[in-house]
Short mmCIF file of C-alpha atoms in Angstrom, two decimals:
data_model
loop_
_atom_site.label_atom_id
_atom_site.label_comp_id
_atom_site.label_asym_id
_atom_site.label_seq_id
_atom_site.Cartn_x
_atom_site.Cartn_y
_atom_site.Cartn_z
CA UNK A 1 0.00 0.00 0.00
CA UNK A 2 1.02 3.78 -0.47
CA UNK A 3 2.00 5.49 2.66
CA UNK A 4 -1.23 6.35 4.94
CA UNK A 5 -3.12 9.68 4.30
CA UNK A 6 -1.60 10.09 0.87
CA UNK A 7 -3.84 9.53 -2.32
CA UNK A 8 -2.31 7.73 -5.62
CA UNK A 9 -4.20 9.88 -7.61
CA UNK A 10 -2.50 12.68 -6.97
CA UNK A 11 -0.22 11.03 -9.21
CA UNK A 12 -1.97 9.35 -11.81
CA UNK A 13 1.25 8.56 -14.62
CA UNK A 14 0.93 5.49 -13.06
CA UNK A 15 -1.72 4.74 -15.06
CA UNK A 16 0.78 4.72 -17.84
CA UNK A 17 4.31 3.17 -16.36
CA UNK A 18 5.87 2.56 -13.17
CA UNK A 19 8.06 4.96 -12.02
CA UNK A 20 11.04 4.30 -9.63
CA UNK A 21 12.78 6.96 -10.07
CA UNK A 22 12.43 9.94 -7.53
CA UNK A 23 16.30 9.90 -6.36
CA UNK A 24 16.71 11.58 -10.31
CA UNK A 25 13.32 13.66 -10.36
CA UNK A 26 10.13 13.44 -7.89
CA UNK A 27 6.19 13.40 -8.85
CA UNK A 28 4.72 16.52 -8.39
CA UNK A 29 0.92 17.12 -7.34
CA UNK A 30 -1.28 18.50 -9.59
CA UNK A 31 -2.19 21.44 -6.95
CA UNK A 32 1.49 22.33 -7.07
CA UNK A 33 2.18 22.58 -10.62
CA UNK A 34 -1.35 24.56 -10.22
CA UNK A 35 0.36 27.34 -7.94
CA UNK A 36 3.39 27.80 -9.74
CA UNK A 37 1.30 27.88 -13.45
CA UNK A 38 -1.41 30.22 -12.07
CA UNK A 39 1.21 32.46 -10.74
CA UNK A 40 3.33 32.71 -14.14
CA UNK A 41 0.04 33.01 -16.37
CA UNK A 42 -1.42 36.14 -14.44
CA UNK A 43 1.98 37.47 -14.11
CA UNK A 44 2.44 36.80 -18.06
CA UNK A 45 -1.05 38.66 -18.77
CA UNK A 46 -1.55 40.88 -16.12
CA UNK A 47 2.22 41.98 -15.48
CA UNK A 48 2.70 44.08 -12.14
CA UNK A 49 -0.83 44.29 -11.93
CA UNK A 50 -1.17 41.48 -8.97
CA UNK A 51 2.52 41.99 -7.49
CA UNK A 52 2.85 44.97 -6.23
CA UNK A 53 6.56 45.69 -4.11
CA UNK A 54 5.28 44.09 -0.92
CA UNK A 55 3.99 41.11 -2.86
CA UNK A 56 7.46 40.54 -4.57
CA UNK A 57 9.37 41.44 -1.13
CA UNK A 58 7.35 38.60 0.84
CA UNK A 59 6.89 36.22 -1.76
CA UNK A 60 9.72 33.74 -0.54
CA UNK A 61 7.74 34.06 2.72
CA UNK A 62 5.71 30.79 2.62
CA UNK A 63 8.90 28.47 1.29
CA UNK A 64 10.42 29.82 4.08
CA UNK A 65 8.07 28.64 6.89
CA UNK A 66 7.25 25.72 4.81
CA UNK A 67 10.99 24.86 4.75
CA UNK A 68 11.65 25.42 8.89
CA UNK A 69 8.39 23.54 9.47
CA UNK A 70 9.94 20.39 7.55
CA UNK A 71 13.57 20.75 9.04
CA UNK A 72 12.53 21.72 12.80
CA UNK A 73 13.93 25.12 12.08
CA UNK A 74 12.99 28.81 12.69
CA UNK A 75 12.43 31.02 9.83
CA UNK A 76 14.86 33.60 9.82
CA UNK A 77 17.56 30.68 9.31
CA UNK A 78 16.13 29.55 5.86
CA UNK A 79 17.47 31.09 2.74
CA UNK A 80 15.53 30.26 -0.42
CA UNK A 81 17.72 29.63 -3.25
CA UNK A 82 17.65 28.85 -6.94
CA UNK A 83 19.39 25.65 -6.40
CA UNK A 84 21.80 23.50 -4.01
CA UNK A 85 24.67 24.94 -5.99
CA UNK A 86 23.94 28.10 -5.86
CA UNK A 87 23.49 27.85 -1.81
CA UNK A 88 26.69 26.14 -1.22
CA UNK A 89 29.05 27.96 -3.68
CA UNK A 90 27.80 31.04 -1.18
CA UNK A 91 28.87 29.29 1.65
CA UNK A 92 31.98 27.19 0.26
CA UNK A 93 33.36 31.00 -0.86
CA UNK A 94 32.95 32.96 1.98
CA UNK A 95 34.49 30.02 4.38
CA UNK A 96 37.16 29.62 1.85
CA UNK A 97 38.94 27.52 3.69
CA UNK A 98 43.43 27.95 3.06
CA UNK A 99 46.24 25.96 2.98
CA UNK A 100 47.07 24.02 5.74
CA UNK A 101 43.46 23.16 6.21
CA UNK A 102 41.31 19.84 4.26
CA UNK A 103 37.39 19.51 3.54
CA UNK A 104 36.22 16.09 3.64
CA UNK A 105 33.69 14.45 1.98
CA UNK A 106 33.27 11.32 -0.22
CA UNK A 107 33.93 9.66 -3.91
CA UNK A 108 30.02 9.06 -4.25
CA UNK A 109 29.11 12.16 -3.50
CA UNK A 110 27.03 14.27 -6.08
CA UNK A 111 29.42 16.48 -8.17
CA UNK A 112 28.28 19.56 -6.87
CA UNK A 113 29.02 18.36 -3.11
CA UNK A 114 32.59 18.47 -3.84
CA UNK A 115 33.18 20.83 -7.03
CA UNK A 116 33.01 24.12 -5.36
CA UNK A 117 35.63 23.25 -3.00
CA UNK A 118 38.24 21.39 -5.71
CA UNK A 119 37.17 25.21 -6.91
CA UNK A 120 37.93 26.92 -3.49
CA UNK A 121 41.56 24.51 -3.57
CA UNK A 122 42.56 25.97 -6.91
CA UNK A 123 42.71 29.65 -5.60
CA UNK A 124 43.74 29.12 -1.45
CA UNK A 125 45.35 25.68 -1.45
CA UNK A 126 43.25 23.73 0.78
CA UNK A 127 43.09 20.02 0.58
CA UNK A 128 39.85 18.22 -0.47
CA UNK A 129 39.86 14.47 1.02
CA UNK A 130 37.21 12.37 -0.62
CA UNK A 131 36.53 9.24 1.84
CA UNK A 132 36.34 5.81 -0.85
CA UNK A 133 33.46 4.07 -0.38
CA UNK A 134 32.83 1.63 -4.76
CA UNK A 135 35.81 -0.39 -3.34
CA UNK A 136 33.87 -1.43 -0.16
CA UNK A 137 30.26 0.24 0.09
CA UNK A 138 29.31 -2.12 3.17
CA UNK A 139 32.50 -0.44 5.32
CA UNK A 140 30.91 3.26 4.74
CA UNK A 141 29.58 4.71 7.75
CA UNK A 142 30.51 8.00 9.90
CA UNK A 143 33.49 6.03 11.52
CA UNK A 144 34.85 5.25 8.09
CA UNK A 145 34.80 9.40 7.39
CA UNK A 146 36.27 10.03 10.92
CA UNK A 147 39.70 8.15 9.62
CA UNK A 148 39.80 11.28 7.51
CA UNK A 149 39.18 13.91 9.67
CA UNK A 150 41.36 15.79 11.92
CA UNK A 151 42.44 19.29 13.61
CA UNK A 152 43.26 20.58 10.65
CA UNK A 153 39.78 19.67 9.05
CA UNK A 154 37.69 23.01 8.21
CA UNK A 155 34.72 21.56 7.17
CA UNK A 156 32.82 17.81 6.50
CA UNK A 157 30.53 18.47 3.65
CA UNK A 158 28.36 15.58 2.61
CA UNK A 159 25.36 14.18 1.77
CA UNK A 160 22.56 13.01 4.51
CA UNK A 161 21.73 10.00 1.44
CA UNK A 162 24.01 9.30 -0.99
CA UNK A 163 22.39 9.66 -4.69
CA UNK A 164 24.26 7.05 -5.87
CA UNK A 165 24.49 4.53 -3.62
CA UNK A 166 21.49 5.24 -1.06
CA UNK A 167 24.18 4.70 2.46
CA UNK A 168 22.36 7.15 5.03
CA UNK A 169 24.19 8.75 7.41
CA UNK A 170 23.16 9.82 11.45
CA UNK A 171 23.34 13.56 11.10
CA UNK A 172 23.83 13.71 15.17
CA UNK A 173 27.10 11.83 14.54
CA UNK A 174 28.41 13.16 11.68
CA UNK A 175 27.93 16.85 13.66
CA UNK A 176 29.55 14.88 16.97
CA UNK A 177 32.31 14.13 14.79
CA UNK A 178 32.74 17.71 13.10
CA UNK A 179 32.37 19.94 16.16
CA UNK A 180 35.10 17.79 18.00
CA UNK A 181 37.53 18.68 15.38
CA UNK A 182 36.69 22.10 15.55
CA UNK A 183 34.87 21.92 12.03
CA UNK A 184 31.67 22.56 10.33
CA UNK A 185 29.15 20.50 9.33
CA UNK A 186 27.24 20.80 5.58
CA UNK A 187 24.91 18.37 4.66
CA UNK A 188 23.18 17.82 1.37
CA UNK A 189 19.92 16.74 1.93
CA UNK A 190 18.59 16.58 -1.66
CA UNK A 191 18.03 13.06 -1.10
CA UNK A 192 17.22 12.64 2.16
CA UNK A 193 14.79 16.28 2.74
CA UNK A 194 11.11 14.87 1.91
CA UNK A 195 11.46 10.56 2.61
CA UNK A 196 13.21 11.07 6.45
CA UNK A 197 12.25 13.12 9.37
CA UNK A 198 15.02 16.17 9.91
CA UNK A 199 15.59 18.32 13.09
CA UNK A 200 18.38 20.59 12.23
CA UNK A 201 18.45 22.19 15.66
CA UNK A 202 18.41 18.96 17.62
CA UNK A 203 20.84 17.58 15.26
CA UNK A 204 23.47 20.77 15.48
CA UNK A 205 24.23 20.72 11.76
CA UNK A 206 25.59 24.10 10.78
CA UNK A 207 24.19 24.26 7.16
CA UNK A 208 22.08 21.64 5.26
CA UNK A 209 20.67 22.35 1.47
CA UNK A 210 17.92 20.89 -0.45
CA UNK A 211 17.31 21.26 -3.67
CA UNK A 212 13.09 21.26 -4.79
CA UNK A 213 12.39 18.34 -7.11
CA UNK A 214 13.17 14.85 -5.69
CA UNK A 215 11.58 13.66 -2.86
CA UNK A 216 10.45 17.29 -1.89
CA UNK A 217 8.19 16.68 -5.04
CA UNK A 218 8.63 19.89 -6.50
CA UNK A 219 9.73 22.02 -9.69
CA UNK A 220 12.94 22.67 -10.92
CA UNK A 221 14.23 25.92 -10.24
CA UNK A 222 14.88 26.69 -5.97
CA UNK A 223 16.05 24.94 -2.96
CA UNK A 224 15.94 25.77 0.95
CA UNK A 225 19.44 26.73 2.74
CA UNK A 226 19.56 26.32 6.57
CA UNK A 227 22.23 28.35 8.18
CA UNK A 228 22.68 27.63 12.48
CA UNK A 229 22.11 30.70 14.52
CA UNK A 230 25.37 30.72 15.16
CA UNK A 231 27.24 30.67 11.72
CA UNK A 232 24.16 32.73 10.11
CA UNK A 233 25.51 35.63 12.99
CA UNK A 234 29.11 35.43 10.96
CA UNK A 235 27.86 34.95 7.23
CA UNK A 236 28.40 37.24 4.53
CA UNK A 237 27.38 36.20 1.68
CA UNK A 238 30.34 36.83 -1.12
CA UNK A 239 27.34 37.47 -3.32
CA UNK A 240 25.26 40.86 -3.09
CA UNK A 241 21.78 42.26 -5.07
CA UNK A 242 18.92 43.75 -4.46
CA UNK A 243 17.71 41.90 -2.38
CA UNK A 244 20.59 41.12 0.38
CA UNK A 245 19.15 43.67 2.56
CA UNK A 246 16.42 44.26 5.21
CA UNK A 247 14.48 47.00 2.91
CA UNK A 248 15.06 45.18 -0.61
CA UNK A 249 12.80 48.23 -2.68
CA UNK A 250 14.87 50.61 -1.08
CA UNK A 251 16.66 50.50 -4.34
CA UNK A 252 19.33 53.13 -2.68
CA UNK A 253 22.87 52.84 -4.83
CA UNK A 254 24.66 53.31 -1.58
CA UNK A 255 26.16 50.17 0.37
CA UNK A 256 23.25 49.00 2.79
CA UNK A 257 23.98 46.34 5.06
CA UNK A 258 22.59 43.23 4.26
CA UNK A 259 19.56 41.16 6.42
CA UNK A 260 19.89 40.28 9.49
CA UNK A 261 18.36 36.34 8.78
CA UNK A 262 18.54 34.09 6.51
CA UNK A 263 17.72 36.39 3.68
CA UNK A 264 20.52 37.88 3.04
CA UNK A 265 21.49 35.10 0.68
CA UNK A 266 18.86 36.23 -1.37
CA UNK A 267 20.32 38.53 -3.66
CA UNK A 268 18.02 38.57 -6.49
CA UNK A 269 15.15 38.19 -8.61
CA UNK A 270 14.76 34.68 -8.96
CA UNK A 271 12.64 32.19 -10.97
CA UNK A 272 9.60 32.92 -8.19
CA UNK A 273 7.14 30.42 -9.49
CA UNK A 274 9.63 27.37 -9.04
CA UNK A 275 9.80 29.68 -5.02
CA UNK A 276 6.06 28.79 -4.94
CA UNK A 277 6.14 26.04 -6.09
CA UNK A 278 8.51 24.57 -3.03
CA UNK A 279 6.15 26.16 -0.77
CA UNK A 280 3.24 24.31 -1.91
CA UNK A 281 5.25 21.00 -2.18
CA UNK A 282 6.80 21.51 0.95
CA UNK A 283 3.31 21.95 3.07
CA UNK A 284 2.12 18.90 1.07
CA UNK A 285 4.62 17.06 2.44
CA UNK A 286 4.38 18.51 6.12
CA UNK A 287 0.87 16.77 5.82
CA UNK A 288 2.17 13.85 6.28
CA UNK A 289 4.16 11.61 8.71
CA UNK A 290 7.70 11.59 7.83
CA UNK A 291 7.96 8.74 10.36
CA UNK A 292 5.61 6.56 8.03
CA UNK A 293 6.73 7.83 4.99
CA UNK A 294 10.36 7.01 6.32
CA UNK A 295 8.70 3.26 7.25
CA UNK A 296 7.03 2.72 3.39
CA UNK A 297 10.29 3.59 1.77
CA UNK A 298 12.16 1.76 3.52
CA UNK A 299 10.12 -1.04 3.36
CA UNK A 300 9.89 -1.28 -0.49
CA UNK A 301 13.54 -0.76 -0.53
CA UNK A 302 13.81 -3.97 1.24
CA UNK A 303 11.78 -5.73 -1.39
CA UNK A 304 13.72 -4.45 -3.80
CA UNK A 305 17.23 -5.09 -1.70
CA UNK A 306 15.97 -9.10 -1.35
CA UNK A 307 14.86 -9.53 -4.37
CA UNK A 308 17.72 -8.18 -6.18
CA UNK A 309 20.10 -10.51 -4.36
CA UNK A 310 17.90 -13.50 -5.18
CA UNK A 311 18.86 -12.64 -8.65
CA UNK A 312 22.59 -12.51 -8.42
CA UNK A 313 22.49 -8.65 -8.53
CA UNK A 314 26.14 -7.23 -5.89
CA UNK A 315 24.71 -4.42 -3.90
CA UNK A 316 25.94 -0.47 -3.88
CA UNK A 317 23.34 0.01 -0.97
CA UNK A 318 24.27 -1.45 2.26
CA UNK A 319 22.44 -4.54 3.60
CA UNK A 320 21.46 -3.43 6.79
CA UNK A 321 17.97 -1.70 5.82
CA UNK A 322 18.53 0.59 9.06
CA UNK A 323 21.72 2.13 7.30
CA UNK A 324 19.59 3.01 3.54
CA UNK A 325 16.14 4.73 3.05
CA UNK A 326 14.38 4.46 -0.46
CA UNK A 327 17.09 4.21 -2.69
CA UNK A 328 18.97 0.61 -3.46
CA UNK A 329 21.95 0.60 -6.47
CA UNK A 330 23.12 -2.60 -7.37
CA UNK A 331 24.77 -3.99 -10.20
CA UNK A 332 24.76 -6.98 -12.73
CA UNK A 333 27.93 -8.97 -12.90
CA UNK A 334 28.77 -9.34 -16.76
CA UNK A 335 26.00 -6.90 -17.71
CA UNK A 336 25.87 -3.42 -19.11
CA UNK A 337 23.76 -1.32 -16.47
CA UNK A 338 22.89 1.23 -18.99
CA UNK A 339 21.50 -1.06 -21.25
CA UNK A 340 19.48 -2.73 -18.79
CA UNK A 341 18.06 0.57 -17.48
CA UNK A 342 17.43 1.53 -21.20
CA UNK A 343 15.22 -1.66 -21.65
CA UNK A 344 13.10 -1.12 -18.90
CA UNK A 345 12.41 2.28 -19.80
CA UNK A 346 11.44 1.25 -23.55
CA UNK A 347 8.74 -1.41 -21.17
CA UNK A 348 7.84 1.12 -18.87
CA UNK A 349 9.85 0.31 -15.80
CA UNK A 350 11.23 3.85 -14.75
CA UNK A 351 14.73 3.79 -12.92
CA UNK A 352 18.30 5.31 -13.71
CA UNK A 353 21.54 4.16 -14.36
CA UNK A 354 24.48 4.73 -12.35
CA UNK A 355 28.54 3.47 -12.79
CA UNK A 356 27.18 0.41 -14.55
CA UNK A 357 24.85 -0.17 -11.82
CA UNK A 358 20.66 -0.05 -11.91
CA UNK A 359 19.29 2.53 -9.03
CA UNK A 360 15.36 1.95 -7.96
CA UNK A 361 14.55 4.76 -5.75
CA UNK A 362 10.49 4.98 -4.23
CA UNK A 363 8.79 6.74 -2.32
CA UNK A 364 5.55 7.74 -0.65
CA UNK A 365 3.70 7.25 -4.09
CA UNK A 366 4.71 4.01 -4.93
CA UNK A 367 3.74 0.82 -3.62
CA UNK A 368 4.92 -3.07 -3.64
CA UNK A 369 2.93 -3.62 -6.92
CA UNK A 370 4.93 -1.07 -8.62
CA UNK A 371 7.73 -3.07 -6.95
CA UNK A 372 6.47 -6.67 -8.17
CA UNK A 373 5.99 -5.35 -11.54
CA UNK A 374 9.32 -3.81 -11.96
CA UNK A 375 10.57 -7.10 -10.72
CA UNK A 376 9.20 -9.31 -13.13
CA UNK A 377 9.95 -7.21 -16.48
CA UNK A 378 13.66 -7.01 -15.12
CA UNK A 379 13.81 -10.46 -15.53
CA UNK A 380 12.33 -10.50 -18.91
CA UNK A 381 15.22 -8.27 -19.42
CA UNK A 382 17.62 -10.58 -17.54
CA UNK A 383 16.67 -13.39 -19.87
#
């Protein structure tokens, strides 16, 4: 069944294949692509006619609370953003951390974890450590990443799920293990924000991103930056607009200093629909029990996990379903992962490709006939 309270319906391409495939792109709700449609058509007919200043100021506004409702937050610590790349290149440039000093993080990490700060190590020096976890995905765990950490380590940046392997990590330890080094903790939770519960504060992470469309179930086009009280006290942003500061329509040449929360990463006029958009996806989501939703996914991943394994498939995802969420990678000995990913797409059978590797990702939305079915035209494939 599909997690409790939540309709299928709201999702009907089912009715035309089975989609496993929300760690690449989530569903999104008819009454979210709504919001974000209505929005752009008046504002396409009608122009300034329905957003007046104020409107345009505050129109962030309901991402925001959305955003600290989901992550336990307040809302003068969320920055809305046009993407997780855009958020963390802010905060991997003003931290810039110098020679003498190392950011770890890991070799399955998404690209744009770890590209701004091979970026950063070009211009001041710093070393990037990337922990290895292809070689022996089982061994990967927060004591694996504390063999590279150490005084000199200015910041773990890494993601709460790993896209392309599905290992989660405990966000209490990973912070344990930063703050005892004297570093900061960043955490991408683009794959994690959405199918998990989060409690930044409780957790003492220093800055976690999440980008919109994944298991947020939203539009391209914006993501939700939490920066701790503390480190949002110290933050300039290294980039400045229009909107960095507490009066934004001010529109006064003259330096102005910039917010005093969150928003002063918000330097300027952004896609706002995709803004929207979030906040409607977002307070979908808050509807729901992340606890459950947390359950269902897990529990399909452990169909998925079994069943692979019964058919000779080496798993990415570790075997211990306490240590993954809805995301299992495995691979096909003596078989071209690509290829088998493109068959099941011509039949209908949703899922992405990864290093040679198949990766079935479900959430809320799906349920263990989507599974079963999945199953059975991979073998036809298989055969």
């Amino acid at each position: 069944m599909a997690a409790a309270g939540l309709r299928r319906e709201d999702f009907p391409v089912f009715d035309r294949f089975t989609y496993l495939n929300t760690a690449s792109a989530g569903l999104v709700p008819a009454s979210v692509i709504q919001s974000a449609h209505g929005f752009e058509a008046e504002l396409a007919q009608a122009g300034t006619t329905g957003m007046d200043e104020d409107t345009e100021v505050g129109i962030l506004e309901d991402a925001r609370r959305a955003a600290a409702e989901l992550l336990g937050a307040h809302p003068s610590t969320i920055a809305i953003a046009t993407s997780f790349t855009e958020a963390l290149c802010q905060v991997a440039w003003w931290l810039r951390p110098g020679r003498g000093q190392n950011v770890v993080s890991s070799d399955v990490d998404f690209p744009s974890v770890t590209y701004p700060w091979h970026r950063v190590a070009e211009d001041t020096g710093c070393q990037v450590r990337l922990v290895s976890v292809l070689d022996d995905p089982e061994s990967f765990d927060v004591d694996k990443i504390a063999e590279h950490v150490d005084s000199s380590t200015a910041v773990i940046c890494i993601s709460h799920i790993q896209y392309l392997t599905g290992h989660l990590l405990d966000l209490n330890e990973l912070a344990t293990l930063a703050h005892d080094h004297g570093a900061l903790l960043i955490i991408d939770a683009t794959q994690s924000a959405g199918q998990v519960p989060i409690n930044v504060t409780a957790t003492g992470v220093d800055v976690l991103i999440t980008g919109s469309y994944k298991w947020l179930c939203s539009t391209f086009g914006s993501a939700a930056c939490y920066l701790s009280p503390p480190l949002l006290e110290r933050f300039r942003p290294p980039f400045a607009g229009w909107r960095s500061t507490e009066h934004p329509y001010s529109l006064n040449a003259r330096w102005k200093p910039p917010a005093a929360t969150a928003r002063r990463m918000e330097y300027s006029t952004m896609s706002y629909a995709s803004a929207i958009a979030l906040g409607h996806a977002i307070r979908y989501i808050n509807t729901l029990s992340l606890d459950e939703v947390a359950t269902h996914n897990a529990t399909l991943a452990s169909q998925v996990a079994e069943e692979l394994a019964r058919r000779g498939a080496k798993l990415l995802t570790p075997a211990d379903p306490r240590r993954r969420a809805g995301t299992v990678t495995a691979r096909f000995p003596g078989r071209d992962g690509e290829a088998i990913a493109a068959e099941l797409t011509r039949r209908g059978v949703i899922v992405s490709p990864r290093v040679s590797s198949n990766r079935f990702s479900m959430h809320f939305y799906n349920n263990s006939d989507d599974v079963d079915h999945a199953l059975a035209i991979l073998d036809e494939v298989l055969q």
